[in-house]
Short mmCIF file of C-alpha atoms and ligand atoms in Angstrom, two decimals:
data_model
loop_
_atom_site.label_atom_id
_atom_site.label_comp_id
_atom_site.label_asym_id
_atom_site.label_seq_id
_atom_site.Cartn_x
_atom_site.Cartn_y
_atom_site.Cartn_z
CA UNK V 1261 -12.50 -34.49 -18.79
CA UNK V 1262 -12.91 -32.43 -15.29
CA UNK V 1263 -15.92 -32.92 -13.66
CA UNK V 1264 -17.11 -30.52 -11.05
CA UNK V 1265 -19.62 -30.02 -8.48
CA UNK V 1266 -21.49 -27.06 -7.37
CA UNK V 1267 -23.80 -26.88 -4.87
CA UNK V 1268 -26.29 -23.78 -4.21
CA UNK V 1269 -28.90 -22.78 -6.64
CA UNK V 1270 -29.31 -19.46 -5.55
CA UNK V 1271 -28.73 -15.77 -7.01
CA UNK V 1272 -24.60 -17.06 -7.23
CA UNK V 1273 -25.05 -20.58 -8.12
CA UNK V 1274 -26.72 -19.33 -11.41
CA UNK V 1275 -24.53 -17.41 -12.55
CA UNK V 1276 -21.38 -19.90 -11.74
CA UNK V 1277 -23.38 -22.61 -13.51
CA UNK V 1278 -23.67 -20.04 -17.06
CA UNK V 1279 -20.30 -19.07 -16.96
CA UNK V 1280 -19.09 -22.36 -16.42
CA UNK V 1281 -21.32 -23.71 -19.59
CA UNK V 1282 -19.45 -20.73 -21.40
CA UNK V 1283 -16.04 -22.29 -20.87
CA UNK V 1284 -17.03 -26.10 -21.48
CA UNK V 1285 -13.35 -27.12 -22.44
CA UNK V 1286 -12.25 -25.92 -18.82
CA UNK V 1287 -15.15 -27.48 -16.72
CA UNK V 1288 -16.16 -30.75 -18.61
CA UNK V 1289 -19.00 -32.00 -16.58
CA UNK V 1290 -20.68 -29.99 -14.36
CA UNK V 1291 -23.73 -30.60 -11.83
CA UNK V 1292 -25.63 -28.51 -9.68
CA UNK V 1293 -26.86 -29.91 -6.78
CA UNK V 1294 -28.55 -27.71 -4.20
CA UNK V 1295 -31.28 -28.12 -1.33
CA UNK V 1296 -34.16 -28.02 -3.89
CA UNK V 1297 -33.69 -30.48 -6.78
CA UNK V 1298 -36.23 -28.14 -9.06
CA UNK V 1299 -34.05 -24.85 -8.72
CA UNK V 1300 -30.73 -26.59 -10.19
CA UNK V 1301 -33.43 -28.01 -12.93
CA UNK V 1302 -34.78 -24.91 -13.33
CA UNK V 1303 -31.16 -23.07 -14.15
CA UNK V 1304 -29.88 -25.49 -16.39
CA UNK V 1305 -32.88 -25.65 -18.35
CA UNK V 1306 -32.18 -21.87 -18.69
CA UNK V 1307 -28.37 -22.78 -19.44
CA UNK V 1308 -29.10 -25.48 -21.98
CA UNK V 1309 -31.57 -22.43 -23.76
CA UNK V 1310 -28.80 -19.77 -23.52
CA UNK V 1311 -25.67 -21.70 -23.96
CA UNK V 1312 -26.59 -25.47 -25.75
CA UNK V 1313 -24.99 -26.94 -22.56
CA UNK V 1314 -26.04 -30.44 -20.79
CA UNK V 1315 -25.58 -29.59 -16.79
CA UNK V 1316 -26.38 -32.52 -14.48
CA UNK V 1317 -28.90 -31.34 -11.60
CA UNK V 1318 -29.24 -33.56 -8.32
CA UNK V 1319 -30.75 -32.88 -5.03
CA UNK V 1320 -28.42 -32.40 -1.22
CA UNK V 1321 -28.83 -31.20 1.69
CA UNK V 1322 -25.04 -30.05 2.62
CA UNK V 1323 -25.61 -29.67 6.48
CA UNK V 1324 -25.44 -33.73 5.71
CA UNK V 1325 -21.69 -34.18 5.46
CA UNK V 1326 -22.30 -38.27 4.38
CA UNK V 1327 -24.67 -37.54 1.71
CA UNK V 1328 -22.32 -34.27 0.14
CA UNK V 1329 -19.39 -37.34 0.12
CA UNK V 1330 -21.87 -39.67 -1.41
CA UNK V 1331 -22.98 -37.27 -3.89
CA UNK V 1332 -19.27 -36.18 -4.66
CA UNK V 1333 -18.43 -39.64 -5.31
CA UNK V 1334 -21.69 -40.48 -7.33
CA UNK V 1335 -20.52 -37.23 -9.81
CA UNK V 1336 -16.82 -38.11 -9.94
CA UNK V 1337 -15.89 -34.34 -9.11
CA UNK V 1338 -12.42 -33.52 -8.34
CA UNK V 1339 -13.68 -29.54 -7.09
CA UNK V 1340 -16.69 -29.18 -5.25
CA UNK V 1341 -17.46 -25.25 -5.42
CA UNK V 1342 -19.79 -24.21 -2.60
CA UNK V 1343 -22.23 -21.23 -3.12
CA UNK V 1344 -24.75 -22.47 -0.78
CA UNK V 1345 -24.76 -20.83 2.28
CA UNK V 1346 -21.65 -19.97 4.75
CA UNK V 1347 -23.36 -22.35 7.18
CA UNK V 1348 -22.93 -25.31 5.35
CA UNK V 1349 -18.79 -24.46 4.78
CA UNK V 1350 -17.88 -26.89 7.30
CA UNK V 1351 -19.69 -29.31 6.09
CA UNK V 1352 -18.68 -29.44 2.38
CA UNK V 1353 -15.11 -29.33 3.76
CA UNK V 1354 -15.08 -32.32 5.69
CA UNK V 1355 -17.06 -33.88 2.46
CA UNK V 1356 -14.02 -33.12 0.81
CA UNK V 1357 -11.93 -34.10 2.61
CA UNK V 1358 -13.29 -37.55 2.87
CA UNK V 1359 -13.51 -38.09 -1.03
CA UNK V 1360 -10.30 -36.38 -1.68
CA UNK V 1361 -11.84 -33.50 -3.43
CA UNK V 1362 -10.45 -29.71 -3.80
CA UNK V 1363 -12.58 -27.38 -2.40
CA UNK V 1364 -13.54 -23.19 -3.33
CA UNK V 1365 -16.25 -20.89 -1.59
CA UNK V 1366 -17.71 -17.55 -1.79
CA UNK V 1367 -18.20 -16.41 2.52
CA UNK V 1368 -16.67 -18.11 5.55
CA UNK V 1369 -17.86 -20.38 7.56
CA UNK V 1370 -20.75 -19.21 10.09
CA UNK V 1371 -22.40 -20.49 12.88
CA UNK V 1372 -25.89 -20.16 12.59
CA UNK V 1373 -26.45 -19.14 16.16
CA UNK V 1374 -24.14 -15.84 16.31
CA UNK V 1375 -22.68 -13.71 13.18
CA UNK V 1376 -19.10 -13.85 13.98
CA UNK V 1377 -17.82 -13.59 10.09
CA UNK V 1378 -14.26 -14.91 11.31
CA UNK V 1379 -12.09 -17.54 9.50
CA UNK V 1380 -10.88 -19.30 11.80
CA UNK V 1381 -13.33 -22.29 12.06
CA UNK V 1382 -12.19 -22.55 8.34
CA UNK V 1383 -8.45 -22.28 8.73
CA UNK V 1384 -8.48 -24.63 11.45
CA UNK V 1385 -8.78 -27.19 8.41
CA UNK V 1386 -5.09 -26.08 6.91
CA UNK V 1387 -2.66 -29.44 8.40
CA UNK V 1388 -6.12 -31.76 6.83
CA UNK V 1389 -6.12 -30.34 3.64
CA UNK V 1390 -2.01 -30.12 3.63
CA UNK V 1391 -1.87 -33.84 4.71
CA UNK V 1392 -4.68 -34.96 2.16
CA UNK V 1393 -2.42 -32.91 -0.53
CA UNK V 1394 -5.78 -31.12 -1.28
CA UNK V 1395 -6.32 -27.00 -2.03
CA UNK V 1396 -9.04 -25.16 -0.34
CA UNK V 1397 -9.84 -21.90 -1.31
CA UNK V 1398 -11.75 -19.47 0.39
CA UNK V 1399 -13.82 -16.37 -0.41
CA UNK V 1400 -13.33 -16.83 -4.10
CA UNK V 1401 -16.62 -13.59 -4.77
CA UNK V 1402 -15.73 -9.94 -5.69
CA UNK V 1403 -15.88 -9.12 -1.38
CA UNK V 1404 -14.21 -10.76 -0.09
CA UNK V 1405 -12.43 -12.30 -3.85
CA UNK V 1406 -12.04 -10.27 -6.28
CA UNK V 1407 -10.87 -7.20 -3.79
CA UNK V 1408 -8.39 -9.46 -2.21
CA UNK V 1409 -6.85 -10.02 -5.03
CA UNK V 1410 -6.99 -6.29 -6.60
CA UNK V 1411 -5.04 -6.30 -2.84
CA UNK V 1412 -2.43 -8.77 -4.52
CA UNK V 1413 -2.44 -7.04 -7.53
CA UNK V 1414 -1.51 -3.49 -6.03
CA UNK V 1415 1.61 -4.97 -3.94
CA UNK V 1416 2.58 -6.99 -6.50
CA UNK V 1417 2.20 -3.82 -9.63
CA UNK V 1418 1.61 -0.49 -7.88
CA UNK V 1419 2.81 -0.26 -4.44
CA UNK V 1420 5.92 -1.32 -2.51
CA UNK V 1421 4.20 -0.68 0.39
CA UNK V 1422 0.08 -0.89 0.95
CA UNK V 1423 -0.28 1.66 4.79
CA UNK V 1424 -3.68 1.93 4.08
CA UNK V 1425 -7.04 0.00 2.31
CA UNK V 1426 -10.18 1.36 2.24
CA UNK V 1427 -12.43 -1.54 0.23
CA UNK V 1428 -15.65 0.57 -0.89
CA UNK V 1429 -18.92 -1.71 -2.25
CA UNK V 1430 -21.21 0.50 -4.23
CA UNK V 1431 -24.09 -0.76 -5.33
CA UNK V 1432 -26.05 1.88 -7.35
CA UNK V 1433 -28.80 0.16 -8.74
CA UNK V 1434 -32.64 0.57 -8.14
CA UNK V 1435 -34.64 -2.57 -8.10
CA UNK V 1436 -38.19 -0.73 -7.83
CA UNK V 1437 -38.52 -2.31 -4.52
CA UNK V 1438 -39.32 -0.36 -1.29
CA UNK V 1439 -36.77 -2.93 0.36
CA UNK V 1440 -35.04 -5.83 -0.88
CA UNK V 1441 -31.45 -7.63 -0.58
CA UNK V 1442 -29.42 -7.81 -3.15
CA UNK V 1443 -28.26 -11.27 -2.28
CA UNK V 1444 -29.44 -13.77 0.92
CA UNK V 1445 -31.63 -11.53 2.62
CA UNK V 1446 -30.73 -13.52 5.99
CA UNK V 1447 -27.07 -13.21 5.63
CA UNK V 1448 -27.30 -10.08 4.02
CA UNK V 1449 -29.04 -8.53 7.09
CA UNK V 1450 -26.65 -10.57 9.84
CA UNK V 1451 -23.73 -9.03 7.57
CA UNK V 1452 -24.98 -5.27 8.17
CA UNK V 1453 -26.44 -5.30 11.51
CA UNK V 1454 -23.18 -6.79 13.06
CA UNK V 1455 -21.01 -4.37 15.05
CA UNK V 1456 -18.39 -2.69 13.02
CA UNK V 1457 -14.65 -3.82 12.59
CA UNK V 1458 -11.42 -2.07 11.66
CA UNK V 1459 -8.02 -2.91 11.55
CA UNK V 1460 -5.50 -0.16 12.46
CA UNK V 1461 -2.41 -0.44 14.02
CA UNK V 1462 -2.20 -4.00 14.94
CA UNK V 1463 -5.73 -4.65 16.49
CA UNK V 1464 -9.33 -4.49 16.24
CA UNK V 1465 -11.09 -1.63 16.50
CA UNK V 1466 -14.66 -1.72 17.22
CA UNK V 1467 -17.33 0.91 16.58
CA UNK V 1468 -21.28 0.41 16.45
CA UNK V 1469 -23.34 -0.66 13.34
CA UNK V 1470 -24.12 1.69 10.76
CA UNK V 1471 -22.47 4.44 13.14
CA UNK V 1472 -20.11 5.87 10.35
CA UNK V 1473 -21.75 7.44 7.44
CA UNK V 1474 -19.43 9.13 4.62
CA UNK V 1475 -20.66 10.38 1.16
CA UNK V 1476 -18.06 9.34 -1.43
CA UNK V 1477 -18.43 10.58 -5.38
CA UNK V 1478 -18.21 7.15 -7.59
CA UNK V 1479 -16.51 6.22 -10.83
CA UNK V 1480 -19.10 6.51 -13.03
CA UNK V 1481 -22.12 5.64 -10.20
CA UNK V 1482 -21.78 9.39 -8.62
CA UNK V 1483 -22.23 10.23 -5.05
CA UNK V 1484 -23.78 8.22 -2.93
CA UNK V 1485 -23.81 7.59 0.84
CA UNK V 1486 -21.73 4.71 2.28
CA UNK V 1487 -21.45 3.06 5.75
CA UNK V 1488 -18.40 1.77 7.24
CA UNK V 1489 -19.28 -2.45 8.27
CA UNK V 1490 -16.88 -5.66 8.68
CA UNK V 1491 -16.42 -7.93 6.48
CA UNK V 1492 -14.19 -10.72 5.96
CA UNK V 1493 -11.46 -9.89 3.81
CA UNK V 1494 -10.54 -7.85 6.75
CA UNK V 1495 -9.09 -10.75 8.80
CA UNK V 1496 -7.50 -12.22 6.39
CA UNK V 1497 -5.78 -9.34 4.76
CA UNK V 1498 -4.44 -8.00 7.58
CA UNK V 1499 -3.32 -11.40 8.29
CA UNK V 1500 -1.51 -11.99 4.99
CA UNK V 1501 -0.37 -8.23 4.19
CA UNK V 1502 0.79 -7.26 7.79
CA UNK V 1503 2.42 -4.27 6.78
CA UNK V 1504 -1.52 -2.71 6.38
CA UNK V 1505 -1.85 0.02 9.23
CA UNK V 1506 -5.41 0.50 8.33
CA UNK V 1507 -8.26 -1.24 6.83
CA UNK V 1508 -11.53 -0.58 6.33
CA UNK V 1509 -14.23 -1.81 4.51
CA UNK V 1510 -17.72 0.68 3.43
CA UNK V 1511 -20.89 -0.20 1.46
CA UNK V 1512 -23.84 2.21 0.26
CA UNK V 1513 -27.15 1.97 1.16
CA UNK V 1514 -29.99 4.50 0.47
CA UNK V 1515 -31.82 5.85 2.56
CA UNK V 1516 -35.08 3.63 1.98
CA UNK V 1517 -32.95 0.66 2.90
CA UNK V 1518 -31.95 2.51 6.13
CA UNK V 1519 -35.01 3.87 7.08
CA UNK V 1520 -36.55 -0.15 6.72
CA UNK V 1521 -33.85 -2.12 8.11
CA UNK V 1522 -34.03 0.84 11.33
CA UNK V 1523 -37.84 -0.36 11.87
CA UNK V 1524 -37.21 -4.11 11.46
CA UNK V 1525 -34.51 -3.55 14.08
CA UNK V 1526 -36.03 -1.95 16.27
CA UNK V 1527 -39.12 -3.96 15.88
CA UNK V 1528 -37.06 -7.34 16.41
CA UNK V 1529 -37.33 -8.71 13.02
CA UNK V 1530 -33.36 -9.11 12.31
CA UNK V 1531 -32.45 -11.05 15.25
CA UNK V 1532 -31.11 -14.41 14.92
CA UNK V 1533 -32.25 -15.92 18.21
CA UNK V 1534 -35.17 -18.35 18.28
CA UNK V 1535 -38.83 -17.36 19.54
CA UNK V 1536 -41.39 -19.13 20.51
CA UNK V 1537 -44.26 -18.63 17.93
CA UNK V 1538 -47.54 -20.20 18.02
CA UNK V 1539 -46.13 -22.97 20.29
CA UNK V 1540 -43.32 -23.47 17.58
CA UNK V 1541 -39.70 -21.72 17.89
CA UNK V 1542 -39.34 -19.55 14.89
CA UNK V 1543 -36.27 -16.59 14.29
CA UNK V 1544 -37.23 -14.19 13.17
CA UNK V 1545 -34.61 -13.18 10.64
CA UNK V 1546 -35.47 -16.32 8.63
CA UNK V 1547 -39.31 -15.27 8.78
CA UNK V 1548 -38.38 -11.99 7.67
CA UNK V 1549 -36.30 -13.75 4.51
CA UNK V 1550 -39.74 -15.87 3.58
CA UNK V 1551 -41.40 -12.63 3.02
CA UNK V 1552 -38.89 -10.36 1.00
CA UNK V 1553 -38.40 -10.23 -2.10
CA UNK V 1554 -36.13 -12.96 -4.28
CA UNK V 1555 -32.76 -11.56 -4.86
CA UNK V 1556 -32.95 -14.13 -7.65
CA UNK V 1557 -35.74 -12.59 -9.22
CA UNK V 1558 -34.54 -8.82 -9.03
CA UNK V 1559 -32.45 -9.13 -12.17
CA UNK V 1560 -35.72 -8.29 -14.38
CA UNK V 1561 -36.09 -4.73 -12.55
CA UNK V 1562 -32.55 -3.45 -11.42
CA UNK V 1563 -31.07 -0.69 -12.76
CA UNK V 1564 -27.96 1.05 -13.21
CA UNK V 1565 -24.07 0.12 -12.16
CA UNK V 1566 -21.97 -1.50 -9.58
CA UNK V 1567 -18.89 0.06 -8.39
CA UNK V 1568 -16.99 -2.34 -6.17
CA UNK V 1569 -13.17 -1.51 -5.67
CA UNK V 1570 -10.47 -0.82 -3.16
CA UNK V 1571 -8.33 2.61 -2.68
CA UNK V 1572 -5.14 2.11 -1.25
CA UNK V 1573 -2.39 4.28 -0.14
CA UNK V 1574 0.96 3.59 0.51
CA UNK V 1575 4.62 4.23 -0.97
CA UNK V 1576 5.69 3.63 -4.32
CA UNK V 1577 9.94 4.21 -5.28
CA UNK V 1578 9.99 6.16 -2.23
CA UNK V 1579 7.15 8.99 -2.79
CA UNK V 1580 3.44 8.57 -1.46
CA UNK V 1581 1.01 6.88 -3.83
CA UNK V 1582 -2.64 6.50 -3.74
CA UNK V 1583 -4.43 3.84 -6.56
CA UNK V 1584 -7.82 2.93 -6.76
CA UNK V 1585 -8.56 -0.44 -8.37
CA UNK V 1586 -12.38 -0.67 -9.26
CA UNK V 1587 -14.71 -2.82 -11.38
CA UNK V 1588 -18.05 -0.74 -12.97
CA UNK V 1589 -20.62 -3.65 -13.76
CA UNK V 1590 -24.28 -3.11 -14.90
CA UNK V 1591 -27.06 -4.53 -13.72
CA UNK V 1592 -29.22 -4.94 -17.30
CA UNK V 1593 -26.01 -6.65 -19.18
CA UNK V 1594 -25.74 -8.73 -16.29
CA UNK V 1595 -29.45 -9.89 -17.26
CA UNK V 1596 -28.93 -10.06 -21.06
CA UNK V 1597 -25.83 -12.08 -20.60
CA UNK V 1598 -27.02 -14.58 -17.80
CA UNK V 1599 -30.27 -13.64 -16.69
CA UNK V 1600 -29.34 -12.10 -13.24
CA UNK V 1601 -28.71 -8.88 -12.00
CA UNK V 1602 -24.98 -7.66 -10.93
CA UNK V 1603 -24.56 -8.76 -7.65
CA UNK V 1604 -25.29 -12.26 -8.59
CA UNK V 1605 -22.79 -11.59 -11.07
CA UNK V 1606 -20.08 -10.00 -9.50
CA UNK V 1607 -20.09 -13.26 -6.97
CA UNK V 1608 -20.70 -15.66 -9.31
CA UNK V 1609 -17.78 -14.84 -12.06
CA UNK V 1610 -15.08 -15.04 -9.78
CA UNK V 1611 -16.23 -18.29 -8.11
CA UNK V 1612 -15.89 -19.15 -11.60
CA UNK V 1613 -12.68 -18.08 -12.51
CA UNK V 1614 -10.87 -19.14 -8.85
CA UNK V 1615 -12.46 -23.16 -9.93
CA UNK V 1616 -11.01 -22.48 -13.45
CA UNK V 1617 -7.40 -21.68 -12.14
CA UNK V 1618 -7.88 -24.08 -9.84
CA UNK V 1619 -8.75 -27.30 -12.42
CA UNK V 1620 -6.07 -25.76 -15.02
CA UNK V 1621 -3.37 -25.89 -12.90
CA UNK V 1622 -2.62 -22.50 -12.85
CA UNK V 1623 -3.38 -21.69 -8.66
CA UNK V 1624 -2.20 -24.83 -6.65
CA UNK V 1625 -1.53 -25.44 -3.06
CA UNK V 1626 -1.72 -28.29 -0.36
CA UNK V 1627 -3.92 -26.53 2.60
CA UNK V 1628 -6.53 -23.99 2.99
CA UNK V 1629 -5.82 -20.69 1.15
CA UNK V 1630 -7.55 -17.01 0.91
CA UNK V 1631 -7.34 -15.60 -2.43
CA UNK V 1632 -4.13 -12.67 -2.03
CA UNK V 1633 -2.04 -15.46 -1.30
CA UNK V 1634 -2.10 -16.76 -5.02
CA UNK V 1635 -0.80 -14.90 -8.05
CA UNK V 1636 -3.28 -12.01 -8.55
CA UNK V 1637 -1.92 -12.03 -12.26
CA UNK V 1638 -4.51 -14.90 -14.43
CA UNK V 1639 -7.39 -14.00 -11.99
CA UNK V 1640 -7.01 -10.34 -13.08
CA UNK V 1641 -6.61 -11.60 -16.79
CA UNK V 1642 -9.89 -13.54 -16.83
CA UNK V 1643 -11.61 -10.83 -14.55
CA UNK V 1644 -10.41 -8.42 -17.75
CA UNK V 1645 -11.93 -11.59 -20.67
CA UNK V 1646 -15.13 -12.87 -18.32
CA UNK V 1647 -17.30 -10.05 -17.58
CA UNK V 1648 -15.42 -8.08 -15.17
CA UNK V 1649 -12.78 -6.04 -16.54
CA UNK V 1650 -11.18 -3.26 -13.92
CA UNK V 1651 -9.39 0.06 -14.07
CA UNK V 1652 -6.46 1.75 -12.25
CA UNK V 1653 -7.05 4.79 -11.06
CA UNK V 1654 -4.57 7.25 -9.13
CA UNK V 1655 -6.02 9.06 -6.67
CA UNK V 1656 -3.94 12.77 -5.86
CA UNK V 1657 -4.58 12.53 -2.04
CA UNK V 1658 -4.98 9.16 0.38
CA UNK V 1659 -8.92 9.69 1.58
CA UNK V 1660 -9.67 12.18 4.17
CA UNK V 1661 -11.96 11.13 6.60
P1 LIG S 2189 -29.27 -17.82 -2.20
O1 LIG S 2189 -30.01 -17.87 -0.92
O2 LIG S 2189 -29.89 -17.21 -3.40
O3 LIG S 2189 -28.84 -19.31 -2.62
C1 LIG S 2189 -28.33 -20.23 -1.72
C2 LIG S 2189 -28.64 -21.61 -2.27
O4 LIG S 2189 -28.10 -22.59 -1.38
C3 LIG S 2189 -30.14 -21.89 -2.38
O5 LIG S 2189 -30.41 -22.47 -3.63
C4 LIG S 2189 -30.39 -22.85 -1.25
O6 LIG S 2189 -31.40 -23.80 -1.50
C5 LIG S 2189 -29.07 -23.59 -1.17
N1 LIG S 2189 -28.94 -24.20 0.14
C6 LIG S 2189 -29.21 -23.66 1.35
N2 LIG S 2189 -29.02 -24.57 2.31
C7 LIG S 2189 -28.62 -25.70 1.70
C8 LIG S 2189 -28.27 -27.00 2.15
N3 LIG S 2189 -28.30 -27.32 3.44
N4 LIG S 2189 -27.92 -27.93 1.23
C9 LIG S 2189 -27.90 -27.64 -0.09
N5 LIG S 2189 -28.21 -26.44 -0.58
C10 LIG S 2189 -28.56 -25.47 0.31
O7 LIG S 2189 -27.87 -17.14 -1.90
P2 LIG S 2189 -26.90 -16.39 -2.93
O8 LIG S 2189 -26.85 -17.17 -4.20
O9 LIG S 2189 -27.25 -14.96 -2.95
O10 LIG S 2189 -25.50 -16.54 -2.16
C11 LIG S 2189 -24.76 -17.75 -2.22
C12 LIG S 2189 -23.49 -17.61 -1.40
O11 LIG S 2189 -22.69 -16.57 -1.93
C13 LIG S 2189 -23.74 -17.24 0.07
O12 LIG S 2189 -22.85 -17.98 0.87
C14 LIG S 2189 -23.38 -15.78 0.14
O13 LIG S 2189 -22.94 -15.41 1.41
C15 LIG S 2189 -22.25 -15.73 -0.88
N6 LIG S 2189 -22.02 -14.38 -1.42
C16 LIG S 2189 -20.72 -13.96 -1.52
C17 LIG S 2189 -20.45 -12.71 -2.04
C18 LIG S 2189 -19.03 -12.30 -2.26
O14 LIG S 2189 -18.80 -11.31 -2.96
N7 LIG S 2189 -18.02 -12.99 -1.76
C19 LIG S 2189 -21.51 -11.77 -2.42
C20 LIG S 2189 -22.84 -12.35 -2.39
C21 LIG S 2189 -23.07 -13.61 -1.87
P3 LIG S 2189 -32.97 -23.40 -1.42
O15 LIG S 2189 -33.22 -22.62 -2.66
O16 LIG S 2189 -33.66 -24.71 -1.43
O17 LIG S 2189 -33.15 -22.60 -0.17
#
């Protein structure tokens, strides 16, 4: 029987843990071990109600790389899948490593000093994991995850040739809050305040936050406003598919969101950088996260769809080709099925799926590994039989701006 180990009890970790208790055969034993011994409780008491599944809880503090390899070995895992937080990557790697245990996450590795959102702390680890004979996969969420490997998918299916990727992250739900996160407020925040990123042409280009606004018409969602940010897959998607002249990655926000997160800038409540409060050092972001709301608990109150997808232009048997591959998820389903709104979801099914490909046998490698280097075909299948099934759309013109 597999046994496997996941540790984060958050918004993701939730989710993972349901859809794991869905697919018992796969998974075998599972715990959930997280910060806060009375969270993982907490879900699997909600599991066992929903699903009839035992899941073992225990309590960790994964900045403690001893006690995640004593608690590996105590559970007899042979995956550890981290949905903690990116901080803690490192290390649950070198856990791994230690107790000769695979290894999948969600985000990459950041320190928590500066939001750099690069792999390379985490690649770095490749010759250990190749040498141990272990696989480490990384960014197994919908972004970066599930659009890395809709990436795969369109080299492999639609394109010959992939010149351009535009990966677009609509969110367009309403959670009756004047401002909340959708998932970790703190590295939520980091994520969209952080100077913007494209690749074109070989390098970096580098434009301010928030600076480039577009208003796209959705799949079902409608129009909405979206904002042009980094994010991870970038790096490692130019890396793998060189050919890629440009790529970009957008997400929408409304305008309430905007008009908050302008003030808190301004006002000094998003920066990372400790200050001296009441003769104790405080940052602020993380005093700004103790007084939002609970993506967790959003789920009872959100709204509408998700429209997360990438549209990508390139050459297919010689003529120009644009596709859009896109995933429409909704928030209230997400609730009735697993008691957590879509963004939660959308995370937490594909960390689910990547450790189920993983522990079958089906993705396998010695070394650290981003998702578009496996075959996008099973992930695509289970995305289509667990919750997330996508559509191909072609597009009659590349996008214009
Ligand atoms: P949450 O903040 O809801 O949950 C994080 C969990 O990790 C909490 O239960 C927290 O414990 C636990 N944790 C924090 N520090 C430690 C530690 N040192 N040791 C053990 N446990 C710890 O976050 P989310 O569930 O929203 O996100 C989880 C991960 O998923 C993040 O890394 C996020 O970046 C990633 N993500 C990826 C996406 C993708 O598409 N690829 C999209 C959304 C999220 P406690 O409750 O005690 O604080």
């Amino acid at each position: 029987m597999n046994k496997v180990l996941v540790i984060g009890a958050g918004g993701v970790g939730s989710v993972v843990i349901h859809k794991m208790a869905q697919l018992a055969d796969i998974f075998g034993e599972v715990t959930l071990a997280s910060r806060r011994k009375f969270k993982c409780d907490e879900i699997a008491a909600e599991v066992k109600k929903r699903i009839g599944v035992e899941i073992k809880t225990a309590e960790v503090d994964a900045d403690n790389s001893e006690a995640t390899a004593a608690l590996i070995r105590e559970t007899g895992a042979t995956l550890v899948v981290n949905v903690a937080l990116p901080y803690q990557d490192l290390t649950i790697m070198d856990a791994c490593l230690a107790t000769g245990t695979h290894y999948l996450d969600t985000a990459n590795y950041e320190p928590r000093d500066e939001a750099k959102f690069e792999y390379h702390w985490q690649w770095a680890y490749q010759q250990r994991f190749e040498e141990a004979g272990l696989m480490a996969l990384l960014g197994s969420g919908f972004d970066p995850g599930v659009t890395n490997v809709f990436t795969a998918h369109a080299k492999k299916h639609l394109l010959d040739r992939i010149d351009t990727l535009d990966i677009l992250d609509c969110n367009g739900g309403d959670h009756g809050q004047h401002f909340a996160t959708n998932f970790n407020p703190e590295i939520n925040i980091r994520e969209v305040t952080a100077e913007v990123r494209h690749w074109e042409n070989g390098d970096w280009v580098t434009t301010p936050a928030m600076s480039n606004k577009q208003a796209y018409d959705f799949p079902v969602v409608g129009e909405r406003n979206m904002y042009q940010m980094y994010h991870e897959e970038l790096e490692s998607l130019s890396k793998h598919l060189p050919e890629i002249k440009r790529a970009r990655f957008w997400m929408t926000f409304g305008d309430a969101y905007i008009k908050h997160l302008e003030v808190l800038q301004n006002v000094g409540m998003t920066r990372i950088d400790p200050v001296m409060y009441e003769g104790k050092e405080i940052i602020p972001l993380q005093f700004l996260k103790a007084v939002l709301p609970n993506p967790g608990d959003l789920g009872k109150t959100t709204k509408g769809k998700t429209c997360i997808g990438n549209i990508m232009t390139g050459e297919k048997d010689g003529e120009e080709k644009t596709v859009y591959v896109y995933n429409i998820c909704d928030h209230e389903e997400c609730f009735a099925e697993v008691g957590s709104q879509a963004v939660s979801y959308t995370t937490g099914v594909p960390a689910m799926i990547g450790a189920a490909l993983m522990l079958t046998g089906k993705w396998s490698g010695k070394g650290v590994f981003n998702m578009e280097q496996m075959d996008p075909d099973p992930f695509m299948d289970m995305l289509n039989k667990h919750g997330l099934p996508w559509q191909v759309a072609e597009l009659d013109k590349p996008l214009d701006f």
